[in-house]
Tab-separated table of C-alpha atoms in Angstrom:
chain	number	residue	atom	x	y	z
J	139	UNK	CA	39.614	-19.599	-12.941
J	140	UNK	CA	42.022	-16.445	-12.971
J	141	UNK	CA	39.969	-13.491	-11.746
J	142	UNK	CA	42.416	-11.265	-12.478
J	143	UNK	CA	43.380	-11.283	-16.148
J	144	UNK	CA	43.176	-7.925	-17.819
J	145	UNK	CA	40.714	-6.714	-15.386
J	146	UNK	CA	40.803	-3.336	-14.108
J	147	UNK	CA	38.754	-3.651	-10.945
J	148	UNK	CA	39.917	-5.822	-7.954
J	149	UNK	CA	36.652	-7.652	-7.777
J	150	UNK	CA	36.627	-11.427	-6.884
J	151	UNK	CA	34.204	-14.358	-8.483
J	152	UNK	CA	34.035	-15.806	-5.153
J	153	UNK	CA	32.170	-12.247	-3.899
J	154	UNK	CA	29.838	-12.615	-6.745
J	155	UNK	CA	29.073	-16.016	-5.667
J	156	UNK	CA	28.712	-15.012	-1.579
J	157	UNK	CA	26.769	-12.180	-3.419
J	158	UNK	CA	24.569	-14.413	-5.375
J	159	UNK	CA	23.523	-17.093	-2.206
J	160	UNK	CA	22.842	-13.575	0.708
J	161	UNK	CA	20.497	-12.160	-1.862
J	162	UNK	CA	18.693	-15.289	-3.143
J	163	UNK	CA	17.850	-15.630	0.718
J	164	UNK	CA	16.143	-12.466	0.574
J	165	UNK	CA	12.961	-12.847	-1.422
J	166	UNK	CA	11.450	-13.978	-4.962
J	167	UNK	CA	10.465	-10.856	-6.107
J	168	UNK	CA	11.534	-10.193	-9.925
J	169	UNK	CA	12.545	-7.138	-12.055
J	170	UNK	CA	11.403	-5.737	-15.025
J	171	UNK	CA	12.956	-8.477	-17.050
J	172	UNK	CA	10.762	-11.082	-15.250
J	173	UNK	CA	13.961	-13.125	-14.590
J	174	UNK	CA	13.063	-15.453	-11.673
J	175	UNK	CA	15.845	-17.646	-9.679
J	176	UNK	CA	14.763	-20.816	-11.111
J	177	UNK	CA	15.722	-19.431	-14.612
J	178	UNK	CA	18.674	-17.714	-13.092
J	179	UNK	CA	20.297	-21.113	-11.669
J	180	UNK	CA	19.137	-22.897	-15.342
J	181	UNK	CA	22.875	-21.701	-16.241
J	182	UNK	CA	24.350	-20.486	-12.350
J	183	UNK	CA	27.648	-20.486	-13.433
J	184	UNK	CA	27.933	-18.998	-16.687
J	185	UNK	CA	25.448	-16.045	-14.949
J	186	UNK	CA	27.444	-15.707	-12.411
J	187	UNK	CA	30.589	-15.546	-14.391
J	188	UNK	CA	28.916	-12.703	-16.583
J	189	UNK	CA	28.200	-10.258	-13.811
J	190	UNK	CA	31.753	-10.713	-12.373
J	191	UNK	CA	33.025	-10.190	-16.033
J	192	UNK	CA	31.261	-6.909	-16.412
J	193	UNK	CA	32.094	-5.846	-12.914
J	194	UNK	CA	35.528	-6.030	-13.366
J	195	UNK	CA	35.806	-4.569	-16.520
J	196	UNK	CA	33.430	-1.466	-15.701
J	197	UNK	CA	31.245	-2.833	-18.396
J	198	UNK	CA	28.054	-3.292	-15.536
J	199	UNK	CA	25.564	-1.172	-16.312
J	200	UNK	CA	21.921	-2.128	-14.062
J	201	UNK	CA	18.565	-2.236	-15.873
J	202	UNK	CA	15.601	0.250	-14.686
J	203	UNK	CA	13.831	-0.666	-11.380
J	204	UNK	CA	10.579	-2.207	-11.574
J	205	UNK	CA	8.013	0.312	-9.341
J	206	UNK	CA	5.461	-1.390	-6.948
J	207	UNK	CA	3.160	-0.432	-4.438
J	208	UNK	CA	2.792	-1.995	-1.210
J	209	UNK	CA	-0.047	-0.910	1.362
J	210	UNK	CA	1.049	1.496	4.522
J	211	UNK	CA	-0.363	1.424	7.634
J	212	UNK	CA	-2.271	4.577	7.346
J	213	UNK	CA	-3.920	3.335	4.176
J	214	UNK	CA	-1.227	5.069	1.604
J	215	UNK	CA	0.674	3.503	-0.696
J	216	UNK	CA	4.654	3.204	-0.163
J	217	UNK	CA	6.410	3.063	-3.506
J	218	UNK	CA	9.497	0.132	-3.893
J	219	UNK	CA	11.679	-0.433	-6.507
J	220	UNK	CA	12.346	-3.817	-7.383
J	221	UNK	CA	16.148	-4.222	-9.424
J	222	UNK	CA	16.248	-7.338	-11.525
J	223	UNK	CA	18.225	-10.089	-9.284
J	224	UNK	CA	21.347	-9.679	-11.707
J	225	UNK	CA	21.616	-6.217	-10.190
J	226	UNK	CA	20.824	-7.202	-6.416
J	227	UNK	CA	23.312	-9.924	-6.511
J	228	UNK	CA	25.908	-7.165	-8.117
J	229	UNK	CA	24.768	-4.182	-5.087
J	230	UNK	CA	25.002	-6.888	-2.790
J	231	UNK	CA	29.029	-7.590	-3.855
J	232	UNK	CA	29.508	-3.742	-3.686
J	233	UNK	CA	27.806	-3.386	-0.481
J	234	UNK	CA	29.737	-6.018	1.373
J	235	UNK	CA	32.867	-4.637	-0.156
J	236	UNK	CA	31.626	-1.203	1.103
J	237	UNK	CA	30.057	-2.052	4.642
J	238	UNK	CA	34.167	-3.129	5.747
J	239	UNK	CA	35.056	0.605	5.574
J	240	UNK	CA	31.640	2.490	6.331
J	241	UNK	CA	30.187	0.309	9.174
J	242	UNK	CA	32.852	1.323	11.851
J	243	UNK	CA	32.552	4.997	10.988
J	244	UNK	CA	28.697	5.001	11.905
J	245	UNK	CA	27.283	6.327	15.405
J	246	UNK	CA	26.664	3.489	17.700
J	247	UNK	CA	23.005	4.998	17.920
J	248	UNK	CA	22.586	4.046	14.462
J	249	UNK	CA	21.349	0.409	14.535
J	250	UNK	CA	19.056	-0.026	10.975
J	251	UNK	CA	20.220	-2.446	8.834
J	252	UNK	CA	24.083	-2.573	10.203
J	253	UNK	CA	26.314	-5.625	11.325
J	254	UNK	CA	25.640	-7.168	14.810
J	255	UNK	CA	23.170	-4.090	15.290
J	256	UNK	CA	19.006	-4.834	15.645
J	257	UNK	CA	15.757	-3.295	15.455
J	258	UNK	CA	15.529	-5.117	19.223
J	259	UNK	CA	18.703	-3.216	20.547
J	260	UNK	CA	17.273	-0.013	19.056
J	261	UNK	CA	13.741	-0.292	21.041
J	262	UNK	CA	15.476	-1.229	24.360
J	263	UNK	CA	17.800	1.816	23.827
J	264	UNK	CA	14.898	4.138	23.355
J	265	UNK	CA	13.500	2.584	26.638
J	266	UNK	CA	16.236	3.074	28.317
J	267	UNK	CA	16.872	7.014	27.256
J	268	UNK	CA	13.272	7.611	27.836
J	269	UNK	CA	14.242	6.450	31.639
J	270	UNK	CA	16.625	9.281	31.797
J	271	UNK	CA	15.400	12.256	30.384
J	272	UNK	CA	11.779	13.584	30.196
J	273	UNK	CA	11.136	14.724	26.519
J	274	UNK	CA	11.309	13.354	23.093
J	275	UNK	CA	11.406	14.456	19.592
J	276	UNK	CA	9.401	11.558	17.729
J	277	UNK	CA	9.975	12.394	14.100
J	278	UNK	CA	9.596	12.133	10.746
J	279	UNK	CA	11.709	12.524	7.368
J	280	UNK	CA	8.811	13.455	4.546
J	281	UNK	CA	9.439	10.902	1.853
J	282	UNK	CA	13.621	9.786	2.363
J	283	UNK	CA	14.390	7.484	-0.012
J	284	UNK	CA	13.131	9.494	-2.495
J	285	UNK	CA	14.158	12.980	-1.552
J	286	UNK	CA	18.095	12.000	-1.436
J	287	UNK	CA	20.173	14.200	-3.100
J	288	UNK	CA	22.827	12.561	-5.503
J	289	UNK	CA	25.483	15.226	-5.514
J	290	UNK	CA	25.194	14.789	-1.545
J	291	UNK	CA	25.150	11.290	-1.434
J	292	UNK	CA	28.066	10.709	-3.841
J	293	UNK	CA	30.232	13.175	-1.687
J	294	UNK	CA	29.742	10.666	1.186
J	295	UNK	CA	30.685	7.926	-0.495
J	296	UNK	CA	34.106	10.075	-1.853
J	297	UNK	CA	34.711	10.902	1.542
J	298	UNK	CA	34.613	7.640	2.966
J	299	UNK	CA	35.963	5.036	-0.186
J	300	UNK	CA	38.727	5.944	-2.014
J	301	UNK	CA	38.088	3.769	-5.040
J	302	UNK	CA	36.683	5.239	-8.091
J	303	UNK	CA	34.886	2.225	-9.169
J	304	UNK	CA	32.586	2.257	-6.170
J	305	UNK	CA	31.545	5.386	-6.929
J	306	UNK	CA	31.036	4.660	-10.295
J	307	UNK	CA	28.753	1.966	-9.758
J	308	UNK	CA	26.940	4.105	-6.944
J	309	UNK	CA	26.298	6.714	-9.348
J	310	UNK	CA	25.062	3.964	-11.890
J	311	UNK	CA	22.532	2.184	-9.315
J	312	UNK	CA	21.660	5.981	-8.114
J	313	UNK	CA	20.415	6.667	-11.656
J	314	UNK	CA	18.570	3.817	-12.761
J	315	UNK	CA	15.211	4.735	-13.940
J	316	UNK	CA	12.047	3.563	-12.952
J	317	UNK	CA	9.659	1.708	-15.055
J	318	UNK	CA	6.231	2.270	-14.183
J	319	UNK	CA	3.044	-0.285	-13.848
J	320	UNK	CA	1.933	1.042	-17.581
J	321	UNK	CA	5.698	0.557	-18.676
J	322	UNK	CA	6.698	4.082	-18.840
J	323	UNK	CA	9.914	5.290	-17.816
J	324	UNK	CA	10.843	7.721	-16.118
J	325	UNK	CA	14.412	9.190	-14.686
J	326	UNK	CA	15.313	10.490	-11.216
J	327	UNK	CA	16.170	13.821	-11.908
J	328	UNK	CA	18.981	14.155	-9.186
J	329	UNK	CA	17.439	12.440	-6.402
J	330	UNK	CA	16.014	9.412	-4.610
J	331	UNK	CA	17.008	5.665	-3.815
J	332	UNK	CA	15.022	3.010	-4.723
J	333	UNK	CA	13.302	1.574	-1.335
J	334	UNK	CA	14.130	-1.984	-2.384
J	335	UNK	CA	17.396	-1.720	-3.765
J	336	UNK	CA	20.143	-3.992	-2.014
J	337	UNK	CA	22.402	-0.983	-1.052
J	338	UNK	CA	20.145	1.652	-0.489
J	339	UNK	CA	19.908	1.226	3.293
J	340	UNK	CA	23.306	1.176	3.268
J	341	UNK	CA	23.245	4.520	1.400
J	342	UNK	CA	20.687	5.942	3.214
J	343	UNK	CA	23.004	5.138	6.196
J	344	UNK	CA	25.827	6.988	5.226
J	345	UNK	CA	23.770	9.876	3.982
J	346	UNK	CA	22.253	10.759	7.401
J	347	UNK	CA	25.514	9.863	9.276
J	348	UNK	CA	26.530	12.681	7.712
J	349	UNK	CA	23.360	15.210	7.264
J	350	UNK	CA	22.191	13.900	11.006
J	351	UNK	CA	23.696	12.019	13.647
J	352	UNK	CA	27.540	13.879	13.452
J	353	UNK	CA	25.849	16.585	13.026
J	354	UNK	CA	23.589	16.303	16.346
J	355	UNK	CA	26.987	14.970	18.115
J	356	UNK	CA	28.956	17.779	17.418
J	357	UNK	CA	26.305	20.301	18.073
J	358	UNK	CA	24.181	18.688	21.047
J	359	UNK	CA	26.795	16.500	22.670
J	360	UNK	CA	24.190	15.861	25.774
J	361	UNK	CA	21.231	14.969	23.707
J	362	UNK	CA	20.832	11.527	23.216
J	363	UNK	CA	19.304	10.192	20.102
J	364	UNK	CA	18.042	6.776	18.371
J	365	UNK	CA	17.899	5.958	14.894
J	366	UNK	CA	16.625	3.120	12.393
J	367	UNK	CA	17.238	4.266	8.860
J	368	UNK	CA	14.791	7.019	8.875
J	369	UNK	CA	12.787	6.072	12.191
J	370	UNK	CA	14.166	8.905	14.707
J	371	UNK	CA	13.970	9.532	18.259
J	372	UNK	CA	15.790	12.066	20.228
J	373	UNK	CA	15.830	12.759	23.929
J	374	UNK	CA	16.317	16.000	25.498
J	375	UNK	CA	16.354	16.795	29.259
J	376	UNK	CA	13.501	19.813	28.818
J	377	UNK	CA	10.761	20.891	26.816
J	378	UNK	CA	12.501	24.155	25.645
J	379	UNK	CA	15.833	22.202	24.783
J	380	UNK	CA	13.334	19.611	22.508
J	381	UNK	CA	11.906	22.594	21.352
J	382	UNK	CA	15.054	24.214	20.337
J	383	UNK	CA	16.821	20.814	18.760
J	384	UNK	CA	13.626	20.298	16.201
J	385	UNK	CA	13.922	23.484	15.167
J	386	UNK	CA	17.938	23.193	14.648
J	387	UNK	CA	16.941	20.219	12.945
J	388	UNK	CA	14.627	21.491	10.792
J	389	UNK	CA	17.044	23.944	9.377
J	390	UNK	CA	19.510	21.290	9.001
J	391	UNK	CA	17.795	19.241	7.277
J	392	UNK	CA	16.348	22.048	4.538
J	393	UNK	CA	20.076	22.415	4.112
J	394	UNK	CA	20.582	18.766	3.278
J	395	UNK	CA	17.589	18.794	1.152
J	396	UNK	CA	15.227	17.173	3.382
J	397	UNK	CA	12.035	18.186	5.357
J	398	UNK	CA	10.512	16.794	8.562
J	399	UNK	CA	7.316	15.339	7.868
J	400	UNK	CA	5.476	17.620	9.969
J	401	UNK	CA	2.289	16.053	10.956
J	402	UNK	CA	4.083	12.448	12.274
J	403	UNK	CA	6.337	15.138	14.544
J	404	UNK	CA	5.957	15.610	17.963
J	405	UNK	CA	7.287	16.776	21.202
J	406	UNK	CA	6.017	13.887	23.855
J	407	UNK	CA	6.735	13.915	27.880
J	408	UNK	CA	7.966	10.605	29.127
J	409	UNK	CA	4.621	10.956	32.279
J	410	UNK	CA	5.180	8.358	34.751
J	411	UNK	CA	5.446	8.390	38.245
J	412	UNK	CA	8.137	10.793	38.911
J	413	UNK	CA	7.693	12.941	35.973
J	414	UNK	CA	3.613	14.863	36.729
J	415	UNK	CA	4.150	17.863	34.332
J	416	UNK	CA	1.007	18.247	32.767
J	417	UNK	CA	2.024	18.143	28.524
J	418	UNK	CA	-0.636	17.289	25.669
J	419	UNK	CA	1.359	14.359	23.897
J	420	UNK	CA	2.229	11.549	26.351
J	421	UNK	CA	2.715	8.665	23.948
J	422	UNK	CA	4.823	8.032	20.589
J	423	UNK	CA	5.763	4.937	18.547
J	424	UNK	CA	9.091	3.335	17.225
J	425	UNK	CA	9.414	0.414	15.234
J	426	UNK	CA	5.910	-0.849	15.851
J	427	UNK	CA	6.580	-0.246	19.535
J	428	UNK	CA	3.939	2.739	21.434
J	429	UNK	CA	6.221	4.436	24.280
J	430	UNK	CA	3.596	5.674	27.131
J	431	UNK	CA	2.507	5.804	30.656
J	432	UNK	CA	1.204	2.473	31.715
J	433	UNK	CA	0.025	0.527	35.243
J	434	UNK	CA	2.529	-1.619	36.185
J	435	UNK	CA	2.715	-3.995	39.545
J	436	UNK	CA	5.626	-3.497	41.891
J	437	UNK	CA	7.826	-6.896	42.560
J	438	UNK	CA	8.899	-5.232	45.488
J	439	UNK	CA	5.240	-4.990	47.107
J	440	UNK	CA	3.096	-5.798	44.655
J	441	UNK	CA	1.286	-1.907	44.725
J	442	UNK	CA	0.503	-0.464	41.255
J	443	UNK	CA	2.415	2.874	39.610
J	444	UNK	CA	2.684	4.620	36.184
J	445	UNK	CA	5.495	3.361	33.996
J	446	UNK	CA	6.223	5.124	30.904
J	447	UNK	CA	6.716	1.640	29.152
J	448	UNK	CA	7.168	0.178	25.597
J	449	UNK	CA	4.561	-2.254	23.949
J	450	UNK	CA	3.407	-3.653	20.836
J	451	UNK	CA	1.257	-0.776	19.574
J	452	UNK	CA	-2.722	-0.548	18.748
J	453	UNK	CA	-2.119	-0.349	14.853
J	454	UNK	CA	-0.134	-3.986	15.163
J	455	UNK	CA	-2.160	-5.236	17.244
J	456	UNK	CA	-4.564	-4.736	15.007
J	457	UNK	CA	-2.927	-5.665	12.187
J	458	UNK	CA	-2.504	-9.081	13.312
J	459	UNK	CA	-5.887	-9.744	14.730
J	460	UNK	CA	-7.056	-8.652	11.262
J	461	UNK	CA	-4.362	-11.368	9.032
J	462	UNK	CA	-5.263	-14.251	11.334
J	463	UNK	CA	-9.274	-13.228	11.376
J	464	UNK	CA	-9.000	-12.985	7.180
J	465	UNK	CA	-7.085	-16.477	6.375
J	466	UNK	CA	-8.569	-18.183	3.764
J	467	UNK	CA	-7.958	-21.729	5.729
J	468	UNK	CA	-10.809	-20.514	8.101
J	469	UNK	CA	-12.904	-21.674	5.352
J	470	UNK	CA	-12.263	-25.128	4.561
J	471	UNK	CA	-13.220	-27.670	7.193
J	472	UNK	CA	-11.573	-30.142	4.619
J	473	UNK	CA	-8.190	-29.529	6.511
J	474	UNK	CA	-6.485	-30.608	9.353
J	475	UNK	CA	-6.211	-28.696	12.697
J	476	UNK	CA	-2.348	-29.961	12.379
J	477	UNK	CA	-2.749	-27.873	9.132
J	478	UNK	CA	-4.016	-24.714	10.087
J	479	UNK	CA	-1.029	-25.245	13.111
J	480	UNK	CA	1.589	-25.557	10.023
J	481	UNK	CA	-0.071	-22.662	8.248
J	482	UNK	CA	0.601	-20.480	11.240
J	483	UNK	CA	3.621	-21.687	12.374
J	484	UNK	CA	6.240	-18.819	10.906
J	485	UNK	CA	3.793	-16.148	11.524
J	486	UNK	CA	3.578	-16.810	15.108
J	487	UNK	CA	7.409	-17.550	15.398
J	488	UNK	CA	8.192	-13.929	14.065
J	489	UNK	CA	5.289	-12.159	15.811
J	490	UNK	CA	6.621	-13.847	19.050
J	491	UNK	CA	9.968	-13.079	18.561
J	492	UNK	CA	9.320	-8.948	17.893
J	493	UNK	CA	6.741	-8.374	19.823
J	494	UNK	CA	7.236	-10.907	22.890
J	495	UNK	CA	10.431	-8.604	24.043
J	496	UNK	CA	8.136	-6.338	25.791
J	497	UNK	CA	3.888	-6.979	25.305
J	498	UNK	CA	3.718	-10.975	26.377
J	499	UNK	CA	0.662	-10.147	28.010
J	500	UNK	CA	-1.246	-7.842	25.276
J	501	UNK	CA	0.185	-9.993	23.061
J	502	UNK	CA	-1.311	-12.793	24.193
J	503	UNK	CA	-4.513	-11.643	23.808
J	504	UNK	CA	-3.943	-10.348	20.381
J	505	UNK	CA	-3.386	-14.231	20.230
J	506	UNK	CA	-6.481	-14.952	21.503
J	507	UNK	CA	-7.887	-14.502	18.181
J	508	UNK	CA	-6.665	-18.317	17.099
J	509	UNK	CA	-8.392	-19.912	20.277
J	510	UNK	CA	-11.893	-18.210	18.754
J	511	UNK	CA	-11.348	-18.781	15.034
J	512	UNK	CA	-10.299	-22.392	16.382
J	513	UNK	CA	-13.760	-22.886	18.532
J	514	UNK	CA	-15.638	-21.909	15.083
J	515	UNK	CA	-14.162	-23.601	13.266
J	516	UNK	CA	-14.356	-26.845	15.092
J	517	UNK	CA	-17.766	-26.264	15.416
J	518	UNK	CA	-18.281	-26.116	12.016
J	519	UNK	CA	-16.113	-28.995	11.306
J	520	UNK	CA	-17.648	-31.440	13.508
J	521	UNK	CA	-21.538	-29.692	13.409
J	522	UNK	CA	-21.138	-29.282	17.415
J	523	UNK	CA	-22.264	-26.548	19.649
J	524	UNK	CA	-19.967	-23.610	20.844
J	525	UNK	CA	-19.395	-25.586	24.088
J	526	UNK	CA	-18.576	-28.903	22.813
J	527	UNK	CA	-16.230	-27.304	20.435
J	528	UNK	CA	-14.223	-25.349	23.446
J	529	UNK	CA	-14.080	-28.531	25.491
J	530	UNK	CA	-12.693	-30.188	22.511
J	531	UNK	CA	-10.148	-27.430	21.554
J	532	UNK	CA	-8.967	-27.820	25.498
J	533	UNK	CA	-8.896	-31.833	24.728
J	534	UNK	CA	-6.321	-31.360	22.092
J	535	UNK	CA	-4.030	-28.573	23.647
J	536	UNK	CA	-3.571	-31.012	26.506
J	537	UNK	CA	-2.934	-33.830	23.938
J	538	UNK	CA	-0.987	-31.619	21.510
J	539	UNK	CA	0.639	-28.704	23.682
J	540	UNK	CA	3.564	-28.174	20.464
J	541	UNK	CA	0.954	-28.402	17.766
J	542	UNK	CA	0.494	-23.838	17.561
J	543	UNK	CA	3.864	-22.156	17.996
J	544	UNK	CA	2.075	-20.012	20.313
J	545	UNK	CA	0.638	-22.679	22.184
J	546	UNK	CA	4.469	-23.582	22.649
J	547	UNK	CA	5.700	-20.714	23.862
J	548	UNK	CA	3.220	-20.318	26.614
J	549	UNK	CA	0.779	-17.823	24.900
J	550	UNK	CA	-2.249	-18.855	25.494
């Protein structure tokens, strides 16, 4: 196939079809033309060959994003936008062709959704800051994604790309409207990025590179700082130098067209047992993380003192205890214990890998949950008494050590 016959943009099938097999890895959900991915590869390569056509002719225009609600931790709603998968698979090509020149101009303190950069290496980095200097500012941008100004955001991306087409198509995907549950409408008047969208973390990347962390390099050179997407921690050495850097911030950001959200904002003391000033906020949370003062035992001799240490935090922990209490399989004795292990199996493998970095012990009592739901329902199972069904449970962990991930990996 000749990809470059009377085309006017240098875009490649074979990125389209890279494109097409990244973003089919990343989830089912469809857009508002209910396209799903087993209609999609019905005709792959004719599909395929349409969005590369369009692409390269600047003929590509995306379809409204479908809106949808997804529960918060605090009970709220967060909106997403959903593109159809004909317009993730045609972000995804401009992202990739983007990320080569953006990535390397990015702060190394910036690790969200980046190359060779993880939520992991952003919690241990926090640790270690909050080793060195005694404050933080734990904050909050009031409602990002959707408070991103276009004009600013397609200024970065004409600072940093040369090529008129990406900015073209940025514009497009900046502008798509979003349908509503009722089928409504509506357009973005200036702002926003669909949370969802294939490239907006990549835009909402560049955006604060250039509203935020330069901005906090050039100006506080000493302060160190931590960011995923729009998850933000910054260390200071004092109180009255973290008092003086939210407030710089705050006006920065008003002139950026943002706002901190100001109830999720505080100035915390990293108390442990060096640091005994006496502050109201000890404790703050990062990437499902809680940062505070906690007993630890010395290797050295074995004595206790105050660490101000990460683990997982009270709303996860809770969280979890809460999916694995409210599985349906709990219900059916009809199944198999090796079942209810298979059912559980990728849960536990991606709780364990987060949250095991730091919490192994809380964690494992968060785990705990299984052993009980197990003893019930064994005892149900096999009409037994509570006993019984414990002695049992221990029977088959000795038989079956592999048969729960968790039971695996030494959690229990």
């Amino acid at each position: 196939m000749n990809n470059h016959v009377n085309k006017t943009i240098p875009i490649e099938y074979d990125w389209v079809v890279r494109a097409y097999r990244k973003v089919k890895k990343g989830g089912k959900a469809v857009g508002i033309d209910k396209e799903s991915w087993k209609e999609f590869d019905k005709k792959l390569d004719g599909n395929l060959y349409v969005i590369w056509n369009r692409m390269t002719s600047g003929s590509y225009h995306p379809q409204a994003v479908k809106e949808v609600e997804i529960p918060k931790k605090d009970g709220k709603k967060r909106k997403l936008g959903i593109p159809t998968l004909r317009d993730r698979i045609a972000q995804q090509v401009v992202k990739e062709y983007m990320e080569k020149e953006v990535d390397r101009i990015f702060h190394d303190n910036s690790y969200g959704y980046r190359p060779l950069k993880s939520a992991h290496q952003a919690i241990e980095q926090v640790k270690q800051n909050c080793y060195k200097q005694d404050w933080v500012i734990d904050m909050d941008i009031k409602a990002f994604f959707d408070e991103i100004d276009h004009e600013l955001m397609l200024k970065a991306v004409s600072h940093v790309m040369e090529e008129q087409w990406v900015k073209m198509y940025v514009k497009r995907w900046l502008e798509m409207p979003i349908e509503k549950a009722d089928g409504n409408q509506i357009g973005r008047e200036g702002k926003g990025t669909p949370q969802g969208g294939v490239i907006s973390p990549l835009l909402a990347n560049l955006y604060l590179h250039f509203t935020l962390d330069a901005w906090l390099g050039k100006k506080y050179p000493a302060v160190r700082f931590v960011r995923y997407a729009d998850d933000i921690v910054i260390h200071c050495k004092s109180k009255a130098e973290a008092e003086e850097v939210l407030e710089s911030v705050r006006e920065r950001l008003a002139e950026v067209k943002l706002q901190i959200k100001e109830e999720k904002t505080n100035i915390v003391y990293c108390k442990d047992y060096r640091r005994k000033e006496k502050h109201g906020k000890v404790k703050f949370e990062f990437l499902g993380f809680s940062y505070q003062p906690r007993a630890r035992k010395s290797e050295r001799d074995g004595k206790l003192y105050t660490a101000f240490a990460a683990e997982i935090s009270q709303a996860n922990q809770k969280r979890i205890r809460e999916e694995i209490k409210g599985t349906r399989i709990w219900k059916t004795t009809q199944v198999t214990i090796e079942e209810i292990g298979k059912h559980f199996e990728a849960k536990l493998r991606g709780w364990i890998n987060y949250y095991g970095m730091y919490s192994k012990r809380r964690l494992r009592r968060v785990l705990f949950m299984i052993e009980r739901k197990l003893i019930r329902w064994i005892k149900k199972k096999y009409k037994i008494g509570y006993r019984k069904s414990a002695k049992k449970l221990k029977v088959i962990k000795e038989q079956n050590p592999k048969l729960f991930y968790h039971w695996k990996m030494g959690y229990c």
